[in-house]
Coordinates of C-alpha atoms in Angstrom, one line a residue:
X257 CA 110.5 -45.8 73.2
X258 CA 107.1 -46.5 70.9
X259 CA 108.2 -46.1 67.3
X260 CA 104.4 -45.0 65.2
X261 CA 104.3 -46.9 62.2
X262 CA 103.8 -44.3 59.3
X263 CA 103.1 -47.1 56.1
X264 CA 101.4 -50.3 55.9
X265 CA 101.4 -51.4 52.3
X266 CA 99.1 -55.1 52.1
X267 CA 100.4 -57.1 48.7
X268 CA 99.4 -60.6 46.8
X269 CA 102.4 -63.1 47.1
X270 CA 102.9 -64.9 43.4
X271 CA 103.4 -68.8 43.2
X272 CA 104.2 -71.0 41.1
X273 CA 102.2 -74.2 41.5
X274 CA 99.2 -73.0 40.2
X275 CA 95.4 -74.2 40.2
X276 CA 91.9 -72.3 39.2
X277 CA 88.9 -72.2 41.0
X278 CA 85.7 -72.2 39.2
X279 CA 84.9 -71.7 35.7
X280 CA 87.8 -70.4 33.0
X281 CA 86.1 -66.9 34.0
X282 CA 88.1 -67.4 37.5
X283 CA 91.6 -67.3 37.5
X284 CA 92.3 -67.7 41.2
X285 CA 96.1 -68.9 41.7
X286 CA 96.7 -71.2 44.2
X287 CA 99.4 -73.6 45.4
X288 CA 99.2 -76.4 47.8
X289 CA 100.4 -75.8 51.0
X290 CA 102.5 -78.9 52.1
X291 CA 103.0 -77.7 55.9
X292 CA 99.2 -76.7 56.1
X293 CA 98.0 -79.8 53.7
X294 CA 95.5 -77.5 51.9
X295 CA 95.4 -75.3 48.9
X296 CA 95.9 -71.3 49.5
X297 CA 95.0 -69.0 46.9
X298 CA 97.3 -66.0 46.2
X299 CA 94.8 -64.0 43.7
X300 CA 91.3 -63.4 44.2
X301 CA 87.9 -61.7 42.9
X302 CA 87.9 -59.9 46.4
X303 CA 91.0 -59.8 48.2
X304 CA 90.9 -60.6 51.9
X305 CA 91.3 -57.7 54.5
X306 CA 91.4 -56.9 58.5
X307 CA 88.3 -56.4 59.7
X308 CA 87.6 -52.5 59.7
X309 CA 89.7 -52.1 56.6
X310 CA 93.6 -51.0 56.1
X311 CA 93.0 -48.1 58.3
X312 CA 92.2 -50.3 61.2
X313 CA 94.9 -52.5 60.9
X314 CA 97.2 -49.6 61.0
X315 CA 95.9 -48.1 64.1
X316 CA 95.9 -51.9 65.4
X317 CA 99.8 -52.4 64.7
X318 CA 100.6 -48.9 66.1
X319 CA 98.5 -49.7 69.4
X320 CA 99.9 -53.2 69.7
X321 CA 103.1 -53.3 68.3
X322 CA 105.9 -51.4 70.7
X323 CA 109.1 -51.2 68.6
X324 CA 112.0 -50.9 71.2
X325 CA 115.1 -48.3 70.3
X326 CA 117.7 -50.9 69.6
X327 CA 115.0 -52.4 66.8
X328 CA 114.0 -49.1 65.0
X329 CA 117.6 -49.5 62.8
X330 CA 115.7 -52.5 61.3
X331 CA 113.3 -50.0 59.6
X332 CA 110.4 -52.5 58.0
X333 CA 108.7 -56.1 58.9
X334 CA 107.7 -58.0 56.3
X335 CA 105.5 -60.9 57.5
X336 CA 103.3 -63.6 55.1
X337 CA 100.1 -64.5 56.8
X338 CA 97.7 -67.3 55.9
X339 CA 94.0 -67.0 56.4
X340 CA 91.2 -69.2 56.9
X341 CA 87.8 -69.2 55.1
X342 CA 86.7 -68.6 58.9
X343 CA 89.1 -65.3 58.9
X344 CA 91.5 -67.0 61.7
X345 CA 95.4 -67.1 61.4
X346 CA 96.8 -69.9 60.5
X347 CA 100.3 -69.6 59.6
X348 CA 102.6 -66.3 59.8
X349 CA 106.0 -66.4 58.3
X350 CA 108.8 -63.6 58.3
X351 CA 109.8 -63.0 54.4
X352 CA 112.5 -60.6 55.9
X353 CA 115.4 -61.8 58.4
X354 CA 114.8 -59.1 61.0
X355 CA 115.7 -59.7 65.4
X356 CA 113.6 -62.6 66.8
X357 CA 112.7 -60.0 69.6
X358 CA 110.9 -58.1 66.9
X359 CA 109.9 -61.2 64.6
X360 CA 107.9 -62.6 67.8
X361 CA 106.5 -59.7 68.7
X362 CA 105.0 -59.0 65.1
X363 CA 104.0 -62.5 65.2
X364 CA 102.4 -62.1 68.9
X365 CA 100.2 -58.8 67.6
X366 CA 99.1 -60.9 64.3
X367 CA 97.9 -63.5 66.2
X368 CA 95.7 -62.0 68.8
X369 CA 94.2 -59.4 66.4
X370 CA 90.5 -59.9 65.0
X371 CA 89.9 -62.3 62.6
X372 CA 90.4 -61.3 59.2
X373 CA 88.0 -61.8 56.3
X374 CA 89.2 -64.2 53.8
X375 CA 89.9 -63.7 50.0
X376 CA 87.0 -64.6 48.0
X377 CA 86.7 -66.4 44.4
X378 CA 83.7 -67.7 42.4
X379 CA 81.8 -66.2 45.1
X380 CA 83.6 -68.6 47.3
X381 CA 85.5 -68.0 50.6
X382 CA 88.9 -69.4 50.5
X383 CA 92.1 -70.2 51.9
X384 CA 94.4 -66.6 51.4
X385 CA 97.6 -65.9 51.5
X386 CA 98.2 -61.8 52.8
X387 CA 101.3 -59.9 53.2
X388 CA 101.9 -57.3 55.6
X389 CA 104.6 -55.0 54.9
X390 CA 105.0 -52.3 57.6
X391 CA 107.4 -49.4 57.5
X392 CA 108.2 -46.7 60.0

């Protein structure tokens, strides 16, 4: 049974370690990435976005993503994605324990969507940090 995914809600995650871009006009948080060995910003001046816009996404993860009847209890993924100043994928992590069926799945549909288009600060593409939060 495919499950439509009615929400998709697209948040900053905060950090801690923090480090500015630019002039003091710019105050784009970032934290260095010890897995990735590279700084990813968490705020921006533009934020990054799917290509087409929210409304894409959505009817991307609806087309792609087929939630089976014994995952719909689960109700929500919640999923960190790290993009590159290129707009590719380059690390997706689960911020909610939900069935690996359904983690690896989310994860499959992230991967081999279109590339994204990074955050942006000091008119500067950089290194982003996204969350998708998707609810049905």
């Amino acid at each position: 049974m495919k499950i439509q995914i009615a929400f998709l809600s697209i948040s900053l995650f905060a950090c801690t370690n923090k480090y500015h871009l630019g002039a003091d006009d710019y105050k784009c948080v970032c934290y260095n990435d010890k897995t990735l060995n590279r700084n990813v910003y968490t705020t921006f001046d533009v934020m990054p976005s799917f290509e087409g816009g929210e409304m894409a996404s959505l009817r991307y993860i609806n087309s792609n993503l087929s939630i089976d009847e014994d995952e719909h209890h689960v109700g929500s993924i919640k999923m960190a994605i790290v993009i590159d100043t290129s707009g590719e994928v380059l690390k997706i992590e689960s911020l909610k324990e939900i069935p690996s069926s359904l983690e690896n799945k989310a994860r499959i549909v992230i991967l081999k969507s279109n590339k994204w288009k990074p955050g942006i600060c000091a008119n500067k593409k950089v290194v982003s940090k996204y969350i998708l939060h998707f609810r049905w």
